[in-house]
Amino acid sequence: MATNNLVDITKLSPKFQDLYAKAKDFVENDCIPAEKIFDAQMGQGENRWKVIPPVLEELKAKARSLGLWNLFLGKDYPEGPGLTNLEYSLIAELTGRCPKLAPEAMNCSAPDTGNMEVFAKYGTPAQKAKWLVPLMDGKIRSAFAMTEPAVASSDATNIETNIRREGNEYVINGRKWWISGAGDPRCAVYLVMGKSDPDNKNRHKQQSLVIVPADTPGITVVRPMMVFGYDDAPEGHCEMIFKDVRVPVENMVLGEGRGFEVIQGRLGPGRIHHCMRCIGMAERALELMITRVTDPSRRTFGKNLAEHGTIVQDIAMSRIEIDQARYLVLSAAQRIDEVKAKGALKEISMAKIATPNMLLRVLDRAMQAHGAGGLSQDFPLAKFFASARTLRYADGPDEVHKNQLGKVELRRAADIAGRIKAQKAKSDNLIAKL
């Protein structure tokens, strides 16, 4: 496994160094070897949505015994281990090498991480006791219900799900899809985004976020959505209907009209977690590629695959692009530590745009080097590719982040124009004196 030479790990906290060493060993020597076992233990047919492979619970028990548990909750939260975003990002990269098992084994998998952060940051004591505690214990799982099929959800102000107050209850009606985790038999709670004040002139104060227990009457999980044919059982990415779903008023998060405030607080650090896991997937893909092309049995046109110039160049470009993306992500993580997520929007957008696209390129080269095997279930590359392509939508599509980033750059226009004007005036003055 490539060492991280972009950050001097020895200068980070002793606690982090201990956890990093344990996580590295756990991912490489426990999680990756368990991938095939997990697949073998999965149920068949409809049972795939009911069976949690025992090996996952074994990994969770070991991770917890090693202290590799809930590492994502940063220094601002007393419930967490006290790592900085930069420190956790380096551990998230390790878990990305085994994205199916390692994050969940360490109770650091989406969407639970974001939902736990919502409860930790905005929840009332009663909400924390009921939902945050069992989530942090790994006893239940959760889902975040925002995206809808009938509107362009990349602009979340379009969301149409209705949240109406009646007495001491909120009544929820709407259709959602791509709700990750909704198919999981352990999913006990949804955080549902909808409009509680659709006539508010401020479009960002029309929405609210409510807590909906998964066993509330009126909820129907319609179907799992597929990504390139993968349905990701048992958690799935589901289409759901909320029909006259009633929850008590105390299930409102933070207050009516504050849904946007909550989701922005939820998404910033989570985007960086996704990006660092992408780095881990890319590193593993490159290692698989190197192993494949240096296998003496893999020869074409009288040469070992590694002797072909195109292969060598592909490996070089992958190395460059992985490290470029890592710089962006670590810079964003450090910036979040310094000024919080709201002050690091530029850095977060750059990382979120660049990293999944980098991963797709690295995976494509690795798949090509594996021939038809790269498309098969015998290697993790095809599954990684499906996940990477999904991340160009998740937590805001590329286009939204590009637009945001471009606007940030354009704010410098007046300063740039003024500087260029001053430079020209000085140049003209010097020429006039010749």
GROMACS .gro file of C-alpha atoms in nm:
model
  434
    1MET     CA    1   0.000   0.000   0.000
    2ALA     CA    2   0.132   0.342  -0.093
    3THR     CA    3   0.241   0.552   0.203
    4ASN     CA    4   0.094   0.897   0.248
    5ASN     CA    5   0.385   1.129   0.178
    6LEU     CA    6   0.176   1.446   0.155
    7VAL     CA    7   0.124   1.486   0.531
    8ASP     CA    8   0.383   1.428   0.802
    9ILE     CA    9   0.176   1.191   1.012
   10THR     CA   10   0.430   1.201   1.294
   11LYS     CA   11   0.338   1.566   1.357
   12LEU     CA   12  -0.029   1.484   1.413
   13SER     CA   13  -0.171   1.386   1.750
   14PRO     CA   14  -0.044   1.067   1.921
   15LYS     CA   15  -0.403   0.948   1.947
   16PHE     CA   16  -0.444   0.979   1.571
   17GLN     CA   17  -0.116   0.798   1.503
   18ASP     CA   18  -0.229   0.504   1.715
   19LEU     CA   19  -0.571   0.489   1.547
   20TYR     CA   20  -0.420   0.528   1.201
   21ALA     CA   21  -0.185   0.233   1.252
   22LYS     CA   22  -0.470   0.018   1.384
   23ALA     CA   23  -0.702   0.120   1.100
   24LYS     CA   24  -0.438   0.045   0.838
   25ASP     CA   25  -0.386  -0.306   0.975
   26PHE     CA   26  -0.760  -0.364   1.021
   27VAL     CA   27  -0.852  -0.268   0.665
   28GLU     CA   28  -0.571  -0.462   0.500
   29ASN     CA   29  -0.573  -0.776   0.713
   30ASP     CA   30  -0.936  -0.806   0.822
   31CYS     CA   31  -1.171  -0.615   0.593
   32ILE     CA   32  -1.027  -0.681   0.247
   33PRO     CA   33  -0.987  -1.058   0.310
   34ALA     CA   34  -1.352  -1.064   0.427
   35GLU     CA   35  -1.496  -0.924   0.102
   36LYS     CA   36  -1.548  -1.265  -0.059
   37ILE     CA   37  -1.689  -1.404   0.266
   38PHE     CA   38  -1.940  -1.119   0.282
   39ASP     CA   39  -2.058  -1.196  -0.072
   40ALA     CA   40  -2.085  -1.567   0.005
   41GLN     CA   41  -2.292  -1.501   0.318
   42MET     CA   42  -2.538  -1.271   0.144
   43GLY     CA   43  -2.884  -1.415   0.111
   44GLN     CA   44  -3.040  -1.499  -0.225
   45GLY     CA   45  -3.351  -1.346  -0.383
   46GLU     CA   46  -3.567  -1.152  -0.139
   47ASN     CA   47  -3.352  -1.276   0.149
   48ARG     CA   48  -3.080  -1.040   0.024
   49TRP     CA   49  -3.284  -0.762   0.183
   50LYS     CA   50  -3.318  -0.942   0.515
   51VAL     CA   51  -2.980  -1.105   0.579
   52ILE     CA   52  -2.689  -0.916   0.733
   53PRO     CA   53  -2.378  -1.131   0.673
   54PRO     CA   54  -2.234  -1.247   1.007
   55VAL     CA   55  -1.883  -1.151   0.901
   56LEU     CA   56  -1.985  -0.784   0.911
   57GLU     CA   57  -2.090  -0.812   1.275
   58GLU     CA   58  -1.760  -0.985   1.351
   59LEU     CA   59  -1.570  -0.699   1.190
   60LYS     CA   60  -1.774  -0.443   1.382
   61ALA     CA   61  -1.695  -0.615   1.711
   62LYS     CA   62  -1.323  -0.619   1.634
   63ALA     CA   63  -1.320  -0.256   1.518
   64ARG     CA   64  -1.494  -0.147   1.837
   65SER     CA   65  -1.250  -0.343   2.052
   66LEU     CA   66  -0.964  -0.160   1.878
   67GLY     CA   67  -1.120   0.181   1.935
   68LEU     CA   68  -1.192   0.221   1.562
   69TRP     CA   69  -1.545   0.344   1.622
   70ASN     CA   70  -1.728   0.667   1.532
   71LEU     CA   71  -1.401   0.830   1.429
   72PHE     CA   72  -1.580   1.072   1.195
   73LEU     CA   73  -1.727   1.291   1.473
   74GLY     CA   74  -1.485   1.581   1.503
   75LYS     CA   75  -1.336   1.772   1.792
   76ASP     CA   76  -1.644   1.994   1.829
   77TYR     CA   77  -1.853   1.701   1.952
   78PRO     CA   78  -1.811   1.550   2.299
   79GLU     CA   79  -1.955   1.224   2.164
   80GLY     CA   80  -1.662   1.176   1.924
   81PRO     CA   81  -1.297   1.069   1.967
   82GLY     CA   82  -1.160   1.420   1.916
   83LEU     CA   83  -0.988   1.388   1.577
   84THR     CA   84  -0.952   1.684   1.344
   85ASN     CA   85  -1.108   1.669   0.996
   86LEU     CA   86  -0.758   1.637   0.853
   87GLU     CA   87  -0.681   1.342   1.077
   88TYR     CA   88  -1.008   1.165   1.006
   89SER     CA   89  -0.964   1.225   0.632
   90LEU     CA   90  -0.645   1.019   0.637
   91ILE     CA   91  -0.828   0.734   0.811
   92ALA     CA   92  -1.121   0.765   0.569
   93GLU     CA   93  -0.874   0.709   0.285
   94LEU     CA   94  -0.781   0.376   0.441
   95THR     CA   95  -1.145   0.269   0.467
   96GLY     CA   96  -1.197   0.359   0.101
   97ARG     CA   97  -0.973   0.068   0.008
   98CYS     CA   98  -1.257  -0.161   0.123
   99PRO     CA   99  -1.564   0.061   0.081
  100LYS     CA  100  -1.825  -0.212   0.124
  101LEU     CA  101  -1.705  -0.328   0.465
  102ALA     CA  102  -1.453  -0.101   0.636
  103PRO     CA  103  -1.664   0.216   0.681
  104GLU     CA  104  -1.962   0.029   0.825
  105ALA     CA  105  -1.741  -0.198   1.035
  106MET     CA  106  -1.604   0.118   1.200
  107ASN     CA  107  -1.951   0.280   1.224
  108CYS     CA  108  -1.830   0.548   0.984
  109SER     CA  109  -2.050   0.484   0.680
  110ALA     CA  110  -2.291   0.711   0.497
  111PRO     CA  111  -2.568   0.804   0.540
  112ASP     CA  112  -2.539   0.732   0.913
  113THR     CA  113  -2.238   0.960   0.957
  114GLY     CA  114  -2.421   1.263   0.824
  115ASN     CA  115  -2.736   1.180   1.017
  116MET     CA  116  -2.543   1.130   1.340
  117GLU     CA  117  -2.381   1.467   1.285
  118VAL     CA  118  -2.726   1.623   1.243
  119PHE     CA  119  -2.840   1.478   1.576
  120ALA     CA  120  -2.513   1.571   1.747
  121LYS     CA  121  -2.512   1.928   1.614
  122TYR     CA  122  -2.882   2.017   1.610
  123GLY     CA  123  -3.068   1.756   1.811
  124THR     CA  124  -3.247   1.818   2.137
  125PRO     CA  125  -3.144   1.610   2.439
  126ALA     CA  126  -3.450   1.389   2.383
  127GLN     CA  127  -3.371   1.343   2.011
  128LYS     CA  128  -3.012   1.254   2.093
  129ALA     CA  129  -3.116   1.001   2.354
  130LYS     CA  130  -3.365   0.833   2.123
  131TRP     CA  131  -3.167   0.830   1.798
  132LEU     CA  132  -2.805   0.941   1.834
  133VAL     CA  133  -2.718   0.697   2.111
  134PRO     CA  134  -2.833   0.379   1.928
  135LEU     CA  135  -2.681   0.504   1.601
  136MET     CA  136  -2.346   0.559   1.770
  137ASP     CA  137  -2.377   0.217   1.931
  138GLY     CA  138  -2.429   0.063   1.586
  139LYS     CA  139  -2.760  -0.090   1.698
  140ILE     CA  140  -2.967   0.077   1.425
  141ARG     CA  141  -2.914   0.242   1.087
  142SER     CA  142  -3.075   0.546   0.926
  143ALA     CA  143  -3.155   0.714   0.595
  144PHE     CA  144  -3.169   1.072   0.466
  145ALA     CA  145  -3.473   1.140   0.247
  146MET     CA  146  -3.430   1.447   0.029
  147THR     CA  147  -3.407   1.367  -0.345
  148GLU     CA  148  -3.733   1.342  -0.542
  149PRO     CA  149  -3.817   1.195  -0.886
  150ALA     CA  150  -4.059   1.466  -0.998
  151VAL     CA  151  -3.823   1.764  -0.967
  152ALA     CA  152  -3.461   1.858  -1.038
  153SER     CA  153  -3.333   1.792  -0.689
  154SER     CA  154  -2.988   1.937  -0.755
  155ASP     CA  155  -3.172   2.259  -0.665
  156ALA     CA  156  -3.314   2.152  -0.331
  157THR     CA  157  -3.556   2.446  -0.324
  158ASN     CA  158  -3.755   2.248  -0.584
  159ILE     CA  159  -3.842   1.974  -0.337
  160GLU     CA  160  -4.219   1.927  -0.318
  161THR     CA  161  -4.277   1.690  -0.027
  162ASN     CA  162  -4.529   1.863   0.197
  163ILE     CA  163  -4.487   1.896   0.574
  164ARG     CA  164  -4.807   2.035   0.727
  165ARG     CA  165  -4.873   2.097   1.094
  166GLU     CA  166  -5.198   1.972   1.239
  167GLY     CA  167  -5.228   2.034   1.611
  168ASN     CA  168  -4.942   1.858   1.786
  169GLU     CA  169  -4.837   1.661   1.476
  170TYR     CA  170  -4.673   1.712   1.140
  171VAL     CA  171  -4.831   1.535   0.843
  172ILE     CA  172  -4.592   1.439   0.561
  173ASN     CA  173  -4.687   1.363   0.201
  174GLY     CA  174  -4.445   1.309  -0.086
  175ARG     CA  175  -4.238   1.077  -0.301
  176LYS     CA  176  -3.862   1.033  -0.261
  177TRP     CA  177  -3.601   0.827  -0.441
  178TRP     CA  178  -3.234   0.731  -0.421
  179ILE     CA  179  -3.275   0.711  -0.045
  180SER     CA  180  -2.965   0.519   0.058
  181GLY     CA  181  -3.015   0.275   0.343
  182ALA     CA  182  -3.394   0.267   0.321
  183GLY     CA  183  -3.393  -0.102   0.226
  184ASP     CA  184  -3.183  -0.208   0.522
  185PRO     CA  185  -3.376  -0.413   0.780
  186ARG     CA  186  -3.183  -0.225   1.050
  187CYS     CA  187  -3.299   0.117   0.925
  188ALA     CA  188  -3.500   0.262   1.214
  189VAL     CA  189  -3.525   0.631   1.130
  190TYR     CA  190  -3.546   0.871   0.837
  191LEU     CA  191  -3.454   1.237   0.827
  192VAL     CA  192  -3.706   1.378   0.578
  193MET     CA  193  -3.669   1.710   0.395
  194GLY     CA  194  -3.984   1.885   0.279
  195LYS     CA  195  -4.167   2.216   0.249
  196SER     CA  196  -4.341   2.342   0.560
  197ASP     CA  197  -4.383   2.702   0.437
  198PRO     CA  198  -4.404   2.691   0.054
  199ASP     CA  199  -4.521   3.055   0.030
  200ASN     CA  200  -4.227   3.204   0.219
  201LYS     CA  201  -4.062   3.470  -0.001
  202ASN     CA  202  -3.721   3.342   0.107
  203ARG     CA  203  -3.691   3.016  -0.089
  204HIS     CA  204  -3.432   2.887   0.158
  205LYS     CA  205  -3.671   2.914   0.452
  206GLN     CA  206  -3.953   2.714   0.298
  207GLN     CA  207  -3.804   2.378   0.396
  208SER     CA  208  -3.787   2.185   0.721
  209LEU     CA  209  -3.627   1.860   0.831
  210VAL     CA  210  -3.828   1.614   1.041
  211ILE     CA  211  -3.744   1.289   1.214
  212VAL     CA  212  -3.964   1.001   1.096
  213PRO     CA  213  -3.937   0.659   1.263
  214ALA     CA  214  -3.921   0.390   0.994
  215ASP     CA  215  -4.219   0.199   1.138
  216THR     CA  216  -4.455   0.499   1.114
  217PRO     CA  217  -4.777   0.414   0.926
  218GLY     CA  218  -4.802   0.554   0.573
  219ILE     CA  219  -4.445   0.480   0.462
  220THR     CA  220  -4.400   0.254   0.158
  221VAL     CA  221  -4.062   0.147   0.022
  222VAL     CA  222  -4.152   0.106  -0.345
  223ARG     CA  223  -3.835  -0.045  -0.491
  224PRO     CA  224  -3.457  -0.038  -0.478
  225MET     CA  225  -3.295   0.172  -0.750
  226MET     CA  226  -3.009   0.016  -0.945
  227VAL     CA  227  -2.671   0.165  -1.034
  228PHE     CA  228  -2.541  -0.007  -1.347
  229GLY     CA  229  -2.736  -0.315  -1.237
  230TYR     CA  230  -2.619  -0.308  -0.874
  231ASP     CA  231  -2.896  -0.275  -0.616
  232ASP     CA  232  -2.661  -0.263  -0.315
  233ALA     CA  233  -2.864  -0.499  -0.100
  234PRO     CA  234  -2.925  -0.503   0.188
  235GLU     CA  235  -2.913  -0.124   0.229
  236GLY     CA  236  -3.026  -0.023  -0.121
  237HIS     CA  237  -3.104   0.320  -0.268
  238CYS     CA  238  -3.480   0.318  -0.257
  239GLU     CA  239  -3.784   0.492  -0.396
  240MET     CA  240  -4.031   0.571  -0.117
  241ILE     CA  241  -4.379   0.714  -0.068
  242PHE     CA  242  -4.487   0.909   0.240
  243LYS     CA  243  -4.867   0.922   0.254
  244ASP     CA  244  -5.030   1.103   0.546
  245VAL     CA  245  -4.736   1.010   0.767
  246ARG     CA  246  -4.781   1.163   1.112
  247VAL     CA  247  -4.506   1.245   1.361
  248PRO     CA  248  -4.516   1.453   1.682
  249VAL     CA  249  -4.409   1.818   1.666
  250GLU     CA  250  -4.103   1.742   1.881
  251ASN     CA  251  -3.963   1.552   1.579
  252MET     CA  252  -3.882   1.879   1.403
  253VAL     CA  253  -3.505   1.935   1.375
  254LEU     CA  254  -3.387   2.279   1.493
  255GLY     CA  255  -3.712   2.454   1.394
  256GLU     CA  256  -3.952   2.515   1.107
  257GLY     CA  257  -3.793   2.671   0.801
  258ARG     CA  258  -3.440   2.576   0.902
  259GLY     CA  259  -3.400   2.268   0.684
  260PHE     CA  260  -3.144   2.428   0.454
  261GLU     CA  261  -2.937   2.538   0.749
  262VAL     CA  262  -2.933   2.182   0.878
  263ILE     CA  263  -2.844   2.011   0.549
  264GLN     CA  264  -2.561   2.254   0.479
  265GLY     CA  265  -2.417   2.175   0.819
  266ARG     CA  266  -2.456   1.806   0.739
  267LEU     CA  267  -2.301   1.798   0.393
  268GLY     CA  268  -1.971   1.988   0.422
  269PRO     CA  269  -1.754   1.739   0.614
  270GLY     CA  270  -1.936   1.443   0.456
  271ARG     CA  271  -1.827   1.549   0.109
  272ILE     CA  272  -1.465   1.531   0.222
  273HIS     CA  273  -1.522   1.186   0.372
  274HIS     CA  274  -1.650   1.064   0.035
  275CYS     CA  275  -1.350   1.218  -0.140
  276MET     CA  276  -1.095   1.053   0.087
  277ARG     CA  277  -1.260   0.716   0.040
  278CYS     CA  278  -1.227   0.781  -0.333
  279ILE     CA  279  -0.852   0.824  -0.284
  280GLY     CA  280  -0.841   0.486  -0.109
  281MET     CA  281  -1.034   0.318  -0.391
  282ALA     CA  282  -0.801   0.475  -0.648
  283GLU     CA  283  -0.491   0.356  -0.463
  284ARG     CA  284  -0.626   0.001  -0.451
  285ALA     CA  285  -0.720   0.014  -0.820
  286LEU     CA  286  -0.370   0.126  -0.911
  287GLU     CA  287  -0.220  -0.154  -0.702
  288LEU     CA  288  -0.442  -0.410  -0.877
  289MET     CA  289  -0.334  -0.267  -1.212
  290ILE     CA  290   0.035  -0.287  -1.122
  291THR     CA  291  -0.009  -0.646  -1.003
  292ARG     CA  292  -0.192  -0.740  -1.322
  293VAL     CA  293   0.053  -0.589  -1.570
  294THR     CA  294   0.360  -0.732  -1.394
  295ASP     CA  295   0.217  -1.086  -1.387
  296PRO     CA  296   0.458  -1.290  -1.607
  297SER     CA  297   0.166  -1.480  -1.757
  298ARG     CA  298   0.014  -1.161  -1.897
  299ARG     CA  299   0.191  -1.114  -2.228
  300THR     CA  300   0.077  -0.958  -2.555
  301PHE     CA  301   0.269  -0.936  -2.881
  302GLY     CA  302   0.576  -1.092  -2.726
  303LYS     CA  303   0.594  -0.852  -2.432
  304ASN     CA  304   0.487  -0.847  -2.072
  305LEU     CA  305   0.201  -0.597  -2.030
  306ALA     CA  306   0.424  -0.372  -1.819
  307GLU     CA  307   0.666  -0.341  -2.112
  308HIS     CA  308   0.412  -0.161  -2.328
  309GLY     CA  309   0.457   0.215  -2.326
  310THR     CA  310   0.087   0.289  -2.305
  311ILE     CA  311   0.057   0.085  -1.984
  312VAL     CA  312   0.357   0.260  -1.829
  313GLN     CA  313   0.210   0.600  -1.916
  314ASP     CA  314  -0.128   0.503  -1.774
  315ILE     CA  315   0.034   0.406  -1.444
  316ALA     CA  316   0.227   0.734  -1.437
  317MET     CA  317  -0.085   0.942  -1.502
  318SER     CA  318  -0.278   0.755  -1.234
  319ARG     CA  319  -0.004   0.824  -0.979
  320ILE     CA  320  -0.003   1.195  -1.067
  321GLU     CA  321  -0.381   1.231  -1.057
  322ILE     CA  322  -0.424   1.045  -0.728
  323ASP     CA  323  -0.172   1.268  -0.553
  324GLN     CA  324  -0.319   1.582  -0.709
  325ALA     CA  325  -0.662   1.490  -0.577
  326ARG     CA  326  -0.522   1.402  -0.236
  327TYR     CA  327  -0.367   1.746  -0.207
  328LEU     CA  328  -0.704   1.906  -0.282
  329VAL     CA  329  -0.890   1.691  -0.032
  330LEU     CA  330  -0.642   1.731   0.251
  331SER     CA  331  -0.633   2.105   0.187
  332ALA     CA  332  -1.013   2.116   0.214
  333ALA     CA  333  -1.009   1.910   0.534
  334GLN     CA  334  -0.752   2.138   0.692
  335ARG     CA  335  -0.949   2.444   0.581
  336ILE     CA  336  -1.262   2.304   0.750
  337ASP     CA  337  -1.060   2.267   1.070
  338GLU     CA  338  -0.957   2.631   1.043
  339VAL     CA  339  -1.278   2.808   0.938
  340LYS     CA  340  -1.557   2.544   0.951
  341ALA     CA  341  -1.729   2.401   0.644
  342LYS     CA  342  -1.907   2.726   0.559
  343GLY     CA  343  -1.574   2.906   0.522
  344ALA     CA  344  -1.424   2.625   0.313
  345LEU     CA  345  -1.682   2.609   0.034
  346LYS     CA  346  -1.426   2.679  -0.239
  347GLU     CA  347  -1.191   2.405  -0.122
  348ILE     CA  348  -1.476   2.158  -0.068
  349SER     CA  349  -1.615   2.223  -0.418
  350MET     CA  350  -1.275   2.175  -0.582
  351ALA     CA  351  -1.222   1.845  -0.403
  352LYS     CA  352  -1.576   1.723  -0.469
  353ILE     CA  353  -1.546   1.796  -0.843
  354ALA     CA  354  -1.196   1.661  -0.895
  355THR     CA  355  -1.186   1.346  -0.685
  356PRO     CA  356  -1.470   1.127  -0.824
  357ASN     CA  357  -1.362   1.222  -1.177
  358MET     CA  358  -1.005   1.125  -1.096
  359LEU     CA  359  -1.125   0.793  -0.956
  360LEU     CA  360  -1.322   0.718  -1.273
  361ARG     CA  361  -1.012   0.776  -1.487
  362VAL     CA  362  -0.790   0.561  -1.266
  363LEU     CA  363  -1.048   0.284  -1.257
  364ASP     CA  364  -1.095   0.297  -1.633
  365ARG     CA  365  -0.722   0.243  -1.687
  366ALA     CA  366  -0.711  -0.039  -1.433
  367MET     CA  367  -1.015  -0.206  -1.590
  368GLN     CA  368  -0.859  -0.176  -1.934
  369ALA     CA  369  -0.540  -0.343  -1.811
  370HIS     CA  370  -0.748  -0.630  -1.672
  371GLY     CA  371  -0.922  -0.690  -2.006
  372ALA     CA  372  -1.267  -0.844  -1.976
  373GLY     CA  373  -1.184  -0.940  -1.618
  374GLY     CA  374  -1.203  -0.574  -1.525
  375LEU     CA  375  -1.575  -0.579  -1.598
  376SER     CA  376  -1.639  -0.894  -1.398
  377GLN     CA  377  -1.724  -0.985  -1.042
  378ASP     CA  378  -1.379  -1.140  -0.998
  379PHE     CA  379  -1.231  -0.798  -0.924
  380PRO     CA  380  -1.376  -0.500  -0.731
  381LEU     CA  381  -1.309  -0.256  -1.016
  382ALA     CA  382  -1.652  -0.260  -1.182
  383LYS     CA  383  -1.828  -0.210  -0.849
  384PHE     CA  384  -1.588   0.071  -0.763
  385PHE     CA  385  -1.664   0.231  -1.101
  386ALA     CA  386  -2.039   0.227  -1.034
  387SER     CA  387  -1.984   0.388  -0.695
  388ALA     CA  388  -1.750   0.650  -0.838
  389ARG     CA  389  -1.996   0.747  -1.108
  390THR     CA  390  -2.266   0.784  -0.844
  391LEU     CA  391  -2.049   1.028  -0.649
  392ARG     CA  392  -2.063   1.276  -0.935
  393TYR     CA  393  -2.425   1.326  -0.825
  394ALA     CA  394  -2.415   1.257  -0.451
  395ASP     CA  395  -2.396   1.556  -0.216
  396GLY     CA  396  -2.442   1.793  -0.508
  397PRO     CA  397  -2.369   1.722  -0.876
  398ASP     CA  398  -2.052   1.844  -1.046
  399GLU     CA  399  -2.241   2.121  -1.221
  400VAL     CA  400  -2.362   2.277  -0.894
  401HIS     CA  401  -2.014   2.272  -0.744
  402LYS     CA  402  -1.860   2.412  -1.063
  403ASN     CA  403  -2.114   2.693  -1.066
  404GLN     CA  404  -2.046   2.772  -0.702
  405LEU     CA  405  -1.670   2.759  -0.753
  406GLY     CA  406  -1.688   2.977  -1.064
  407LYS     CA  407  -1.892   3.239  -0.879
  408VAL     CA  408  -1.633   3.248  -0.600
  409GLU     CA  409  -1.360   3.311  -0.857
  410LEU     CA  410  -1.564   3.580  -1.033
  411ARG     CA  411  -1.586   3.776  -0.709
  412ARG     CA  412  -1.219   3.857  -0.763
  413ALA     CA  413  -1.294   4.031  -1.094
  414ALA     CA  414  -1.292   4.389  -0.962
  415ASP     CA  415  -0.966   4.340  -0.772
  416ILE     CA  416  -0.801   4.176  -1.073
  417ALA     CA  417  -0.920   4.450  -1.309
  418GLY     CA  418  -0.798   4.719  -1.070
  419ARG     CA  419  -0.456   4.559  -1.043
  420ILE     CA  420  -0.422   4.519  -1.419
  421LYS     CA  421  -0.532   4.880  -1.470
  422ALA     CA  422  -0.270   5.002  -1.222
  423GLN     CA  423  -0.001   4.791  -1.388
  424LYS     CA  424  -0.092   4.932  -1.729
  425ALA     CA  425  -0.087   5.289  -1.598
  426LYS     CA  426   0.256   5.234  -1.447
  427SER     CA  427   0.381   5.076  -1.770
  428ASP     CA  428   0.243   5.368  -1.977
  429ASN     CA  429   0.409   5.612  -1.743
  430LEU     CA  430   0.747   5.439  -1.773
  431ILE     CA  431   0.720   5.430  -2.152
  432ALA     CA  432   0.633   5.801  -2.161
  433LYS     CA  433   0.956   5.878  -1.975
  434LEU     CA  434   1.175   5.697  -2.228
   0.00000   0.00000   0.00000
